Tab-separated table of N, CA and C in Angstrom:
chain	number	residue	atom	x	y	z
A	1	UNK	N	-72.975	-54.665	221.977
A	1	UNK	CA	-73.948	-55.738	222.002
A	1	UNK	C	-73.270	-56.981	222.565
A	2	UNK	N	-73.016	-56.915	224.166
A	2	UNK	CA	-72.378	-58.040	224.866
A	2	UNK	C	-72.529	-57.819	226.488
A	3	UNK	N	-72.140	-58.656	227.159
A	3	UNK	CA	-72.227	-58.834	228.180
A	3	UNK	C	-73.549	-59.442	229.343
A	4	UNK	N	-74.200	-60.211	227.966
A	4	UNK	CA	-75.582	-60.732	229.085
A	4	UNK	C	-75.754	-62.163	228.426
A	5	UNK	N	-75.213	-63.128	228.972
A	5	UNK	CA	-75.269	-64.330	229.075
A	5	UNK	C	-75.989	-65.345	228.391
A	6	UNK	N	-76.510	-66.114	226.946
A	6	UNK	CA	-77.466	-66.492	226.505
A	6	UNK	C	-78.267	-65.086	225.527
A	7	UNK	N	-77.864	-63.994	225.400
A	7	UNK	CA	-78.550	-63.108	224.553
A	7	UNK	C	-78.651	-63.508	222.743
A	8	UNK	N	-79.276	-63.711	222.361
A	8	UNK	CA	-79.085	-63.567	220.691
A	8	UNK	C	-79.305	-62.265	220.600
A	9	UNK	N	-78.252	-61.547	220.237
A	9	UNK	CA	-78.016	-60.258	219.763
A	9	UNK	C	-78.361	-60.467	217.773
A	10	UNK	N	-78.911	-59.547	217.804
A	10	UNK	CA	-79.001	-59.253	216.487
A	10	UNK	C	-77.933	-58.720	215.142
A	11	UNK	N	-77.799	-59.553	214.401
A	11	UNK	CA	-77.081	-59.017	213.603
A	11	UNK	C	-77.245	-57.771	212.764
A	12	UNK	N	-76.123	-57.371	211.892
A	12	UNK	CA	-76.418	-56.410	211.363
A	12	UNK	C	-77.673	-55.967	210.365
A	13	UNK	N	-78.042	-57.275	209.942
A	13	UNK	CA	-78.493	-57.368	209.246
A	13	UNK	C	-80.271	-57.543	209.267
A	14	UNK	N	-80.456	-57.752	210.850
A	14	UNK	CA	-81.976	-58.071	211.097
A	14	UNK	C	-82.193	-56.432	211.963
A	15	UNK	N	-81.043	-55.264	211.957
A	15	UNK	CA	-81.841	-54.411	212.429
A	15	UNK	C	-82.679	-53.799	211.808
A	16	UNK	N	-83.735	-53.028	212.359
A	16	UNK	CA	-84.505	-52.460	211.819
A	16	UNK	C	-85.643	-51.718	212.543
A	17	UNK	N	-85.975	-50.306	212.347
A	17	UNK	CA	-87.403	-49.827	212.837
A	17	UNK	C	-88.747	-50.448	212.424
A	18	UNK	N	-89.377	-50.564	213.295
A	18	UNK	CA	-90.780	-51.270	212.539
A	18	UNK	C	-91.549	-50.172	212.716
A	19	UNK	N	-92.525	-49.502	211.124
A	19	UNK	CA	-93.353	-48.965	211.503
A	19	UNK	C	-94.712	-49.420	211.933
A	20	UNK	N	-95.049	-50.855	211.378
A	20	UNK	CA	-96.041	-51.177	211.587
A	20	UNK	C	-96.232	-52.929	211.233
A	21	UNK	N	-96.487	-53.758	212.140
A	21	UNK	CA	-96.226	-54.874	212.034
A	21	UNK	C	-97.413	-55.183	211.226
A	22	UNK	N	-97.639	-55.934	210.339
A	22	UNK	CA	-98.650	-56.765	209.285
A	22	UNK	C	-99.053	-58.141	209.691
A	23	UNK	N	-98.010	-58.979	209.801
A	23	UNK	CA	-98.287	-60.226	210.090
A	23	UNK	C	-98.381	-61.165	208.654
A	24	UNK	N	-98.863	-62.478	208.678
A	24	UNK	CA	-99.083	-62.985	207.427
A	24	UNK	C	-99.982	-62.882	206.719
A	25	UNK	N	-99.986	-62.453	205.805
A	25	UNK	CA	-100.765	-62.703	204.321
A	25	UNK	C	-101.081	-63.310	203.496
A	26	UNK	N	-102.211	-63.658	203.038
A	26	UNK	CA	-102.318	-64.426	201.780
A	26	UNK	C	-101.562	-63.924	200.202
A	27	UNK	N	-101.474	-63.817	199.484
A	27	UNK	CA	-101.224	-63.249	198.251
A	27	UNK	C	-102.115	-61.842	197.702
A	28	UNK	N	-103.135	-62.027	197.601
A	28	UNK	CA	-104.237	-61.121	197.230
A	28	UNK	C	-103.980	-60.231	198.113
A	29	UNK	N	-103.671	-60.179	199.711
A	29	UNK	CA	-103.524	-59.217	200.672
A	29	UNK	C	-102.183	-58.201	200.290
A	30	UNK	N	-101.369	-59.232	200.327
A	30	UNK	CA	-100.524	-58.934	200.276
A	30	UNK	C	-99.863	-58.062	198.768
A	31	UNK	N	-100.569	-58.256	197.659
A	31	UNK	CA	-100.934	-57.244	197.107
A	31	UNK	C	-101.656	-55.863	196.610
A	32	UNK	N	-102.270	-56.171	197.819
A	32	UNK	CA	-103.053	-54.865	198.825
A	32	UNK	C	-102.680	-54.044	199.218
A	33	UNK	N	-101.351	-54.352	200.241
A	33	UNK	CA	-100.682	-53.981	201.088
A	33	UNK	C	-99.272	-52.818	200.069
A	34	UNK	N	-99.143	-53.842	199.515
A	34	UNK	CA	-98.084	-53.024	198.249
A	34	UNK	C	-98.746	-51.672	197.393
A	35	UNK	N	-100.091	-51.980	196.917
A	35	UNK	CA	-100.683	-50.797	196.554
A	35	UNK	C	-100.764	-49.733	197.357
A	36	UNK	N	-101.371	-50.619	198.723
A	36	UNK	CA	-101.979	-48.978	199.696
A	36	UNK	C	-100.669	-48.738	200.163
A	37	UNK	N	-99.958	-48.885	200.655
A	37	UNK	CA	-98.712	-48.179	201.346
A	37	UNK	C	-97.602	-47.394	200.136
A	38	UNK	N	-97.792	-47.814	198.463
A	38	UNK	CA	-97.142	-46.908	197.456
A	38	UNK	C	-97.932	-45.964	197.718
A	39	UNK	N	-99.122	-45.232	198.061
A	39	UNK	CA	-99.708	-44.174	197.821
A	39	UNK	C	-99.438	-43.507	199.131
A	40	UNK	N	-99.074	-43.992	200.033
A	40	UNK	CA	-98.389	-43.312	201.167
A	40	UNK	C	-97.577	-42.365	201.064
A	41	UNK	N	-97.556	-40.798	201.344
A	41	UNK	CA	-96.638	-39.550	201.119
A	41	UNK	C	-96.154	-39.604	202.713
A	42	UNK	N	-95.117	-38.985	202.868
A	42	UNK	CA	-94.774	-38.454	204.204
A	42	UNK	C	-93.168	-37.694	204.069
A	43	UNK	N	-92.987	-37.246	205.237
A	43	UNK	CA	-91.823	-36.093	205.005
A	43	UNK	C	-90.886	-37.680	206.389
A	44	UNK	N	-89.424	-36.841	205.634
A	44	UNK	CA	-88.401	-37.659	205.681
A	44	UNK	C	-87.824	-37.015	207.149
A	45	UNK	N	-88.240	-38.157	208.449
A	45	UNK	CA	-87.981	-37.538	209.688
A	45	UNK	C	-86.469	-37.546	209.564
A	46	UNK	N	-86.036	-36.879	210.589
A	46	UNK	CA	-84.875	-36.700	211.163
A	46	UNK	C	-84.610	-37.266	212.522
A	47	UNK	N	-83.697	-38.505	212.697
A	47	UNK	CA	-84.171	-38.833	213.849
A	47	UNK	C	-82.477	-39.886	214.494
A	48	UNK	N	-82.695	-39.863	215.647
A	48	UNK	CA	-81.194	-40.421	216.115
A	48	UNK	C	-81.425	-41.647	217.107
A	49	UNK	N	-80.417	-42.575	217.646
A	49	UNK	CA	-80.828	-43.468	218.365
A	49	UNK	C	-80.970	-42.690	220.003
A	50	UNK	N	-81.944	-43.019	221.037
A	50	UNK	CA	-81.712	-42.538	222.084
A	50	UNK	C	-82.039	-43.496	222.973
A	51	UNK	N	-81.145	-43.715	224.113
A	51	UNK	CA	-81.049	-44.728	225.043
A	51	UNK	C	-81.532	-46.082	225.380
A	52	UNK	N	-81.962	-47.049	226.048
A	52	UNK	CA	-82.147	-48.397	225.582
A	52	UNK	C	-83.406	-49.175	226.630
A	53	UNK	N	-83.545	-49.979	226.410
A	53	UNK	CA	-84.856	-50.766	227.391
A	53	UNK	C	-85.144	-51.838	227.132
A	54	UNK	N	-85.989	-52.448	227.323
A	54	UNK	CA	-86.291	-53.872	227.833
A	54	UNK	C	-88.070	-53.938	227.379
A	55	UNK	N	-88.112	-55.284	226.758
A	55	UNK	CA	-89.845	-55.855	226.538
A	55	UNK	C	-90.064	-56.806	227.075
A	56	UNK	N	-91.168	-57.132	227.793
A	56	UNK	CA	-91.849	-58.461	228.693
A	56	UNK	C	-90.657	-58.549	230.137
A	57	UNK	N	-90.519	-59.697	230.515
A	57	UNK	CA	-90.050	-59.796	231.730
A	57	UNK	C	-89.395	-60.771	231.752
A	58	UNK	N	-88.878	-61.214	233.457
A	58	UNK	CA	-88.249	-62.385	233.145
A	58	UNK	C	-88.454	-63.725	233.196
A	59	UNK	N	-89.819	-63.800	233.588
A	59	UNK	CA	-90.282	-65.361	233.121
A	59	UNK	C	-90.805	-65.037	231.256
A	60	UNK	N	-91.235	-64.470	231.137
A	60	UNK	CA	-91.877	-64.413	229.446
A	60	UNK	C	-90.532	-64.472	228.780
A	61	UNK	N	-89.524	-64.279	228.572
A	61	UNK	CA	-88.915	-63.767	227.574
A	61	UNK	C	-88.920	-62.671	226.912
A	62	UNK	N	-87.816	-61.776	226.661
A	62	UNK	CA	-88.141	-60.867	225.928
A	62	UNK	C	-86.726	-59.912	225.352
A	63	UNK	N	-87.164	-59.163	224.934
A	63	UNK	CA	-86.430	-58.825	224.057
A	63	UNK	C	-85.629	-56.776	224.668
A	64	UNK	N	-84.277	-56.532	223.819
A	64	UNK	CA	-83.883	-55.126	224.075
A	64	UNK	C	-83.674	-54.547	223.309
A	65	UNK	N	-83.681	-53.018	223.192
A	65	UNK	CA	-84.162	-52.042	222.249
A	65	UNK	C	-83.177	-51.389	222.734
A	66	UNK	N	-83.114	-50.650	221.742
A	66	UNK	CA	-82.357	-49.225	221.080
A	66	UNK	C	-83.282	-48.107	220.807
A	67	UNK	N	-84.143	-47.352	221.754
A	67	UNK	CA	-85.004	-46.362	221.397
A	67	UNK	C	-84.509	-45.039	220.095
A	68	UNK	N	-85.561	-44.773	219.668
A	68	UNK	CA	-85.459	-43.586	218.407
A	68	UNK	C	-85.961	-42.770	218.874
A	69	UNK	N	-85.966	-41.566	218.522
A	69	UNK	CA	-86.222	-40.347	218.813
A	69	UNK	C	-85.690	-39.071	217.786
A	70	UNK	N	-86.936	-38.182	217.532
A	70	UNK	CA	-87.671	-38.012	218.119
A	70	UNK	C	-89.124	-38.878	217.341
A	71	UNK	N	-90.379	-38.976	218.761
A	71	UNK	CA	-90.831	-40.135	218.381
A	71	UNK	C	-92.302	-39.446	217.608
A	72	UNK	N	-92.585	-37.999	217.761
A	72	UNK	CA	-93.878	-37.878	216.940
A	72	UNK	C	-93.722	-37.596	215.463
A	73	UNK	N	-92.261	-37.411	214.936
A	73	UNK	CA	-92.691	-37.787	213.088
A	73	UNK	C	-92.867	-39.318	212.897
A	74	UNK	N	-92.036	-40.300	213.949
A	74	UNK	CA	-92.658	-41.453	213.454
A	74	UNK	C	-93.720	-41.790	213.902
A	75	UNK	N	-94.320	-41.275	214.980
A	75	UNK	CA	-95.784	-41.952	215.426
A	75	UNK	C	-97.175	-41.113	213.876
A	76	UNK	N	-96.254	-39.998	213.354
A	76	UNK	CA	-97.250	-39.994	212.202
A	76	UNK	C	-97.423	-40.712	211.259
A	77	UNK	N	-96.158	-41.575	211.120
A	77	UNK	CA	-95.483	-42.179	209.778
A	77	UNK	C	-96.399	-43.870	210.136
A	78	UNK	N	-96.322	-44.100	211.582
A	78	UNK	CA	-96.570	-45.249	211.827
A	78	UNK	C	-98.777	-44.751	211.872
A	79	UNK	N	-99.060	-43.951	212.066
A	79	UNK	CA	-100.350	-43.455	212.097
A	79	UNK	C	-101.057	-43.779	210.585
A	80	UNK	N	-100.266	-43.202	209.718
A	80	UNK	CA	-100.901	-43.278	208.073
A	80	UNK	C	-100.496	-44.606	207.504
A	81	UNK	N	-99.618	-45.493	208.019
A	81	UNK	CA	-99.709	-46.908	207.900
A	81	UNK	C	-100.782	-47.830	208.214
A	82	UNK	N	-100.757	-47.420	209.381
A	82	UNK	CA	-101.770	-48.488	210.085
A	82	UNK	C	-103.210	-48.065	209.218
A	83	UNK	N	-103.193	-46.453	209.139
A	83	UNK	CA	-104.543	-46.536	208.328
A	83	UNK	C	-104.712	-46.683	206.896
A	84	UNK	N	-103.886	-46.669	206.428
A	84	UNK	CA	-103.807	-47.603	205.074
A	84	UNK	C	-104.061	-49.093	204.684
A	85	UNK	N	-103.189	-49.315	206.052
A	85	UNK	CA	-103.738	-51.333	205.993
A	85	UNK	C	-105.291	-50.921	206.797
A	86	UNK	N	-106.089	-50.318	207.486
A	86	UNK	CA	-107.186	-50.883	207.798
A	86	UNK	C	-108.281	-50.702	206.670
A	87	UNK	N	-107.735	-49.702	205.914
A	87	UNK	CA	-108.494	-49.126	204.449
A	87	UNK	C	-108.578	-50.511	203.719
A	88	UNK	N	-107.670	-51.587	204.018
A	88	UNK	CA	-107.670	-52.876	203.136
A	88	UNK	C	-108.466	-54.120	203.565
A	89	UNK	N	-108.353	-53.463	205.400
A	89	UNK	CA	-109.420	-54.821	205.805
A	89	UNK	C	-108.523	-55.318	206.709
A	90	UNK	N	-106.719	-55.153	207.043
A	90	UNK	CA	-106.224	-55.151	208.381
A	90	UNK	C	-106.769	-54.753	209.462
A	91	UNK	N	-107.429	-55.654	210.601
A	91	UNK	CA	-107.212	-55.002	211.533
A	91	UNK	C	-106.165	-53.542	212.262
A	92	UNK	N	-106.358	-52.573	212.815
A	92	UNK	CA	-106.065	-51.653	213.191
A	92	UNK	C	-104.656	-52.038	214.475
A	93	UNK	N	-103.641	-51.970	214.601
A	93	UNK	CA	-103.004	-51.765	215.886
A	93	UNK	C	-103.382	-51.711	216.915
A	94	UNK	N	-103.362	-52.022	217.629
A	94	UNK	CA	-104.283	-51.915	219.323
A	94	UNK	C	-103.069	-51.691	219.888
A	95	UNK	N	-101.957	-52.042	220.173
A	95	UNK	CA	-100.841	-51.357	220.606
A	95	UNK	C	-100.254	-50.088	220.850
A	96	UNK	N	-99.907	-49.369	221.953
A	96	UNK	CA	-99.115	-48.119	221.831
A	96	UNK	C	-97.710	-48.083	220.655
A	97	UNK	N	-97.469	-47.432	220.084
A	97	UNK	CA	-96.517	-46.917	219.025
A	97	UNK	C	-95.068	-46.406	219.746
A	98	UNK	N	-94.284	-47.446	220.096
A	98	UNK	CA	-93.080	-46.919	220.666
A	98	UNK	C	-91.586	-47.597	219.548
A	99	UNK	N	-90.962	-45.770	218.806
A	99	UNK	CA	-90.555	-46.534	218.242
A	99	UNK	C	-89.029	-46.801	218.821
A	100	UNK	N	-88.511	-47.910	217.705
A	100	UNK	CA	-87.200	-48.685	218.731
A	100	UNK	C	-86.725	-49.857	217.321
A	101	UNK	N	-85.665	-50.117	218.130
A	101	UNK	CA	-84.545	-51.121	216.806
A	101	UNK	C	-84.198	-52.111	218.108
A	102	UNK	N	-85.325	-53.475	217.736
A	102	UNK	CA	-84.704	-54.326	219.169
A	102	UNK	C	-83.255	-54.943	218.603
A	103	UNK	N	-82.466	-55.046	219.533
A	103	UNK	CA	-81.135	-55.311	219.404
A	103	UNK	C	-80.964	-56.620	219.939
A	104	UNK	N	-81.716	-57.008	220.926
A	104	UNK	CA	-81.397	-58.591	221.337
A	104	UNK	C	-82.535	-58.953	221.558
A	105	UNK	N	-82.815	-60.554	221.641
A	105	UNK	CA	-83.618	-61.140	222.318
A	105	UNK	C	-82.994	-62.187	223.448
A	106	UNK	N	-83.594	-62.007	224.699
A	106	UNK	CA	-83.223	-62.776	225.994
A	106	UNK	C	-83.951	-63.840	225.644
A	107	UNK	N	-83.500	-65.006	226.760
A	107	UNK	CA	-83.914	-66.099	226.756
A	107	UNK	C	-84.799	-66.332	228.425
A	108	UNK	N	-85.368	-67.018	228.444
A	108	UNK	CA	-86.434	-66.837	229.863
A	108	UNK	C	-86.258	-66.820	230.915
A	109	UNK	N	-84.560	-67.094	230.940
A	109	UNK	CA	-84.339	-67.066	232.409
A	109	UNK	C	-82.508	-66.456	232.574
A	110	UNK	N	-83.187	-64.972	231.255
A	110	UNK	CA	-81.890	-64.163	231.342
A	110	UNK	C	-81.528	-63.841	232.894
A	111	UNK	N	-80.040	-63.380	233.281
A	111	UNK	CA	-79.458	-62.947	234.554
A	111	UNK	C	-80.416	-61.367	234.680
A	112	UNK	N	-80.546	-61.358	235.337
A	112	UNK	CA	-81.500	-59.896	235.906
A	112	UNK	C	-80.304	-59.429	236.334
A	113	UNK	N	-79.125	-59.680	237.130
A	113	UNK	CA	-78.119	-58.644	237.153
A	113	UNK	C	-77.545	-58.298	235.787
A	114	UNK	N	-77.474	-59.172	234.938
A	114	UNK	CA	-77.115	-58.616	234.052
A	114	UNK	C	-77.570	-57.741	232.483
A	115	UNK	N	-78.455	-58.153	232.839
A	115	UNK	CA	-79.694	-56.927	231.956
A	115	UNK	C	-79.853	-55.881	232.763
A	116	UNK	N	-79.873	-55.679	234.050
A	116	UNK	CA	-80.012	-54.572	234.093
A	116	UNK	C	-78.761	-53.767	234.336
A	117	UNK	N	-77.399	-54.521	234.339
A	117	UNK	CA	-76.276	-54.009	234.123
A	117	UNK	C	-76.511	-53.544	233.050
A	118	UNK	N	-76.370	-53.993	231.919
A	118	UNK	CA	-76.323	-53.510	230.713
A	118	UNK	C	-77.174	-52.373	230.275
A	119	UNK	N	-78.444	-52.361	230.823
A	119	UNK	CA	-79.565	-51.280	230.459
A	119	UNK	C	-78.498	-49.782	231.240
A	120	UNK	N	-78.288	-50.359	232.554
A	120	UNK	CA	-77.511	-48.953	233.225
A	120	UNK	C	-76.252	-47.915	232.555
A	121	UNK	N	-75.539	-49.445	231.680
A	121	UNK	CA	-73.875	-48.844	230.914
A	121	UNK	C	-74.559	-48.457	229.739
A	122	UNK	N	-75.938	-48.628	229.436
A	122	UNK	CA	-76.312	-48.476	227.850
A	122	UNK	C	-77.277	-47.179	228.331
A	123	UNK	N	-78.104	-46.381	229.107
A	123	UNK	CA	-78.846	-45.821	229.174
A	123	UNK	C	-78.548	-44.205	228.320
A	124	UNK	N	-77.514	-43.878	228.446
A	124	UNK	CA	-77.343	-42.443	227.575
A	124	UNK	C	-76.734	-42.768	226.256
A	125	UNK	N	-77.224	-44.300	225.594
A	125	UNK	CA	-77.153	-44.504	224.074
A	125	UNK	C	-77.375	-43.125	223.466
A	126	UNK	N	-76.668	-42.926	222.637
A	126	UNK	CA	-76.932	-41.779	221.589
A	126	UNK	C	-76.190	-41.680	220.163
A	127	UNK	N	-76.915	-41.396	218.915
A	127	UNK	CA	-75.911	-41.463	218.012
A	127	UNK	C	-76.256	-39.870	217.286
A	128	UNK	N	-75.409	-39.863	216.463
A	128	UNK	CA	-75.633	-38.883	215.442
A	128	UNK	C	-77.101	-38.486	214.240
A	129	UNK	N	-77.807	-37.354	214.293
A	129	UNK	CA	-78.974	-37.187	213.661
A	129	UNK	C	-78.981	-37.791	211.984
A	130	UNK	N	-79.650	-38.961	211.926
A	130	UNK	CA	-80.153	-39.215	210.550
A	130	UNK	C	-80.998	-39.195	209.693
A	131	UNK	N	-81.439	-38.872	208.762
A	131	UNK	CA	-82.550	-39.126	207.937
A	131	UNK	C	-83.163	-40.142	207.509
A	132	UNK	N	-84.165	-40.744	207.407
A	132	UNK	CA	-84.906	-41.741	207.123
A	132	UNK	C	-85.534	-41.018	205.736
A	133	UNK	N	-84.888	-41.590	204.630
A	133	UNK	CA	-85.711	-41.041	203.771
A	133	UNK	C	-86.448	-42.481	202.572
A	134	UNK	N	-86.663	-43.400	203.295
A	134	UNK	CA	-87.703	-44.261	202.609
A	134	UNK	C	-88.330	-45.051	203.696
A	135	UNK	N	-89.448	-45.569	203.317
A	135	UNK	CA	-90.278	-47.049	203.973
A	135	UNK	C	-89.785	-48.253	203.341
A	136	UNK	N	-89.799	-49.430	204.054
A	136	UNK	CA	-89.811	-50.170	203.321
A	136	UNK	C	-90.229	-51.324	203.897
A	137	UNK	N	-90.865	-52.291	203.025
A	137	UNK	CA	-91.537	-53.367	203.300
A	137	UNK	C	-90.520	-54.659	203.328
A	138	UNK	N	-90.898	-55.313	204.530
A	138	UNK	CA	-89.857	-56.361	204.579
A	138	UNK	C	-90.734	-57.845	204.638
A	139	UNK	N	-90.180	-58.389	204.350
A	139	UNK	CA	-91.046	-59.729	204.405
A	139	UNK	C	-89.139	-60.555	205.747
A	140	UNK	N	-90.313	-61.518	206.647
A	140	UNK	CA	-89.499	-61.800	207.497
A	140	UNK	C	-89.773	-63.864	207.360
A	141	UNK	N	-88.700	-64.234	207.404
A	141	UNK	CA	-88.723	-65.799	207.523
A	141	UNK	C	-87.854	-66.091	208.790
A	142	UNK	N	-88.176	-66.979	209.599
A	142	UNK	CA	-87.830	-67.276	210.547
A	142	UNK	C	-87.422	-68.729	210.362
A	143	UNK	N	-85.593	-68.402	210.796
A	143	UNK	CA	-84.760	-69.992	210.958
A	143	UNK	C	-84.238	-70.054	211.939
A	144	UNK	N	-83.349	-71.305	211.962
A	144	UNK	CA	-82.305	-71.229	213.272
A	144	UNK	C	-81.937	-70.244	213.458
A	145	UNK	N	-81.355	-69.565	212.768
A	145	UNK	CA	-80.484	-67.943	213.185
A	145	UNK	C	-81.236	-67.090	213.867
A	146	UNK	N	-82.663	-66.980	213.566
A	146	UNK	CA	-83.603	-66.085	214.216
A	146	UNK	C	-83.748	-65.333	212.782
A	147	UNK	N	-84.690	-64.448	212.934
A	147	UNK	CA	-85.361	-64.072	211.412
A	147	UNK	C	-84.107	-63.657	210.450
A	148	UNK	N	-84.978	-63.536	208.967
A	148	UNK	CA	-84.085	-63.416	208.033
A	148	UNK	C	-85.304	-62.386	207.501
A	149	UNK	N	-84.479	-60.981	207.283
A	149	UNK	CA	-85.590	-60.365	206.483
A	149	UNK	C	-85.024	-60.293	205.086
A	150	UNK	N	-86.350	-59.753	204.136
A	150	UNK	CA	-85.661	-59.632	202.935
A	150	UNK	C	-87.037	-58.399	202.397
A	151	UNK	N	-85.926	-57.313	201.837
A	151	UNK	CA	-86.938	-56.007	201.241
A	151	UNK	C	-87.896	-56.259	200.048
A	152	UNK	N	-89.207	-56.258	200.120
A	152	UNK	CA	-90.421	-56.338	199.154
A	152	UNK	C	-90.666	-55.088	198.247
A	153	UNK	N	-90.518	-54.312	198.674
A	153	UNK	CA	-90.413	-52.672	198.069
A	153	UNK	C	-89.926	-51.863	199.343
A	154	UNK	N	-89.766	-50.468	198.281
A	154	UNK	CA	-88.766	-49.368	199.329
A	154	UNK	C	-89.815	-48.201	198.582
A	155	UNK	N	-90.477	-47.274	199.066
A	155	UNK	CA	-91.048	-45.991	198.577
A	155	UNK	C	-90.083	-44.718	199.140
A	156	UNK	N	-89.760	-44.092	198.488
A	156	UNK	CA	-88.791	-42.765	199.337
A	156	UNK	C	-89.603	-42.150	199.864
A	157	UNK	N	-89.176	-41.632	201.083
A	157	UNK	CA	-90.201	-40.076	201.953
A	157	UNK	C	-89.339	-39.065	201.367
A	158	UNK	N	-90.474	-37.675	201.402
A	158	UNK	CA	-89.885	-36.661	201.239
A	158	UNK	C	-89.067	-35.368	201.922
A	159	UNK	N	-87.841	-35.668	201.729
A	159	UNK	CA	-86.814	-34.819	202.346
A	159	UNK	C	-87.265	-32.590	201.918
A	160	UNK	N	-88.367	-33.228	201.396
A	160	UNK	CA	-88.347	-31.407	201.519
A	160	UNK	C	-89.991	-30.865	201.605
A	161	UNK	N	-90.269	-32.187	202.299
A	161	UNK	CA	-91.938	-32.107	202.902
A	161	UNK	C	-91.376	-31.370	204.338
A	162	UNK	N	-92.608	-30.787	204.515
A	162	UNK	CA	-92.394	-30.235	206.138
A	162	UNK	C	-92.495	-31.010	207.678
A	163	UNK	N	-91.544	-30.300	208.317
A	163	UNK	CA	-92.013	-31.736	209.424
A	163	UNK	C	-93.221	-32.418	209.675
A	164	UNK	N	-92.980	-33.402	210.447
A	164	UNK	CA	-94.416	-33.779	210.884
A	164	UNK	C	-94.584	-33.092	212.590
C-alpha cells in the first residue's frame, strides 16, 4: 500500500468488506436494523483476496480495491441483507454487488501513471483461502483521519451450512 502520490491508504483498521451499505439512521431504525439482520442465517463463505481496481475516475475522485472472490456466496449474503433492510422500510440497493476491501482513497487529481502503475504490479493480488464466519455491523464516524469504524453487533455464519 504505496507508491501513488497523495493516496490515503487505509489503515489496518478501517479495512473491511461491505455487505451492504445502510447509511444513517434514526434510533428506532436503527433498532430495526439490529433485529432484522439477527434473524439473518447464512453459511460461512470461503473466500480469498483476488486482484485489484479502481472506483470513479480522475476528475471525481475515487477510491482502490482489493477484490474478493469467490463473489456468488457473497452476492447471496449481500442479497438476504438488502432484503431484510427493505422488510424494514430501507430502500433496496440499486447498485451492482461487487464485492471488495477498498484499500485507498485518491485524491482528484491522482497521477494516472501512477495508479495505473500500481493497478499493473498489483493485478495478480492473491492471498490464502479464508473463512468469513460472522456479519457484522459497523457504525462509521468520519474525522480527519478518514472514517473510524466501530462494531455494533457481530452474528456468526454457519461454518457447516452448505454452500451458497
Amino acid at each position: 500500500m504505496a507508491g501513488i502520490p497523495d493516496a490515503r491508504w487505509q489503515s489496518d483498521a478501517q479495512l473491511h468488506l461491505t455487505l451492504r451499505y445502510i447509511g444513517e439512521v434514526d434510533a428506532r431504525m436503527a433498532d430495526d436494523v439490529l433485529l432484522a439482520l439477527g434473524q439473518l442465517r447464512g453459511a460461512a463463505p470461503e473466500v480469498a483476496l483476488a486482484g485489484v481496481g479502481r472506483f470513479g475516475g480522475e476528475r471525481a475522485g475515487d477510491a482502490l480495491w482489493a477484490g474478493v472472490a469467490p463473489a456468488a456466496p457473497l452476492a447471496l449474503l449481500h442479497k438476504k441483507v438488502d432484503q431484510a433492510l427493505a422488510r424494514i422500510g430501507l430502500p433496496r440497493e440499486g447498485r451492482a454487488y461487487l464485492p471488495h476491501i477498498t484499500i485507498a482513497r485518491l485524491p482528484r487529481r491522482a497521477s494516472a501513471p501512477a495508479v495505473e502503475a500500481f493497478l499493473a504490479r498489483h493485478a495478480g493480488l492473491a492471498s490464502a483461502p479464508f473463512v468469513m464466519d460472522a456479519l457484522l455491523l459497523y457504525e462509521s464516524r468520519l474525522g480527519q483521519e478518514g472514517a473510524h469504524y466501530e462494531a455494533v453487533a457481530r452474528w456468526p455464519l454457519d461454518a457447516a451450512a452448505p454452500a451458497c
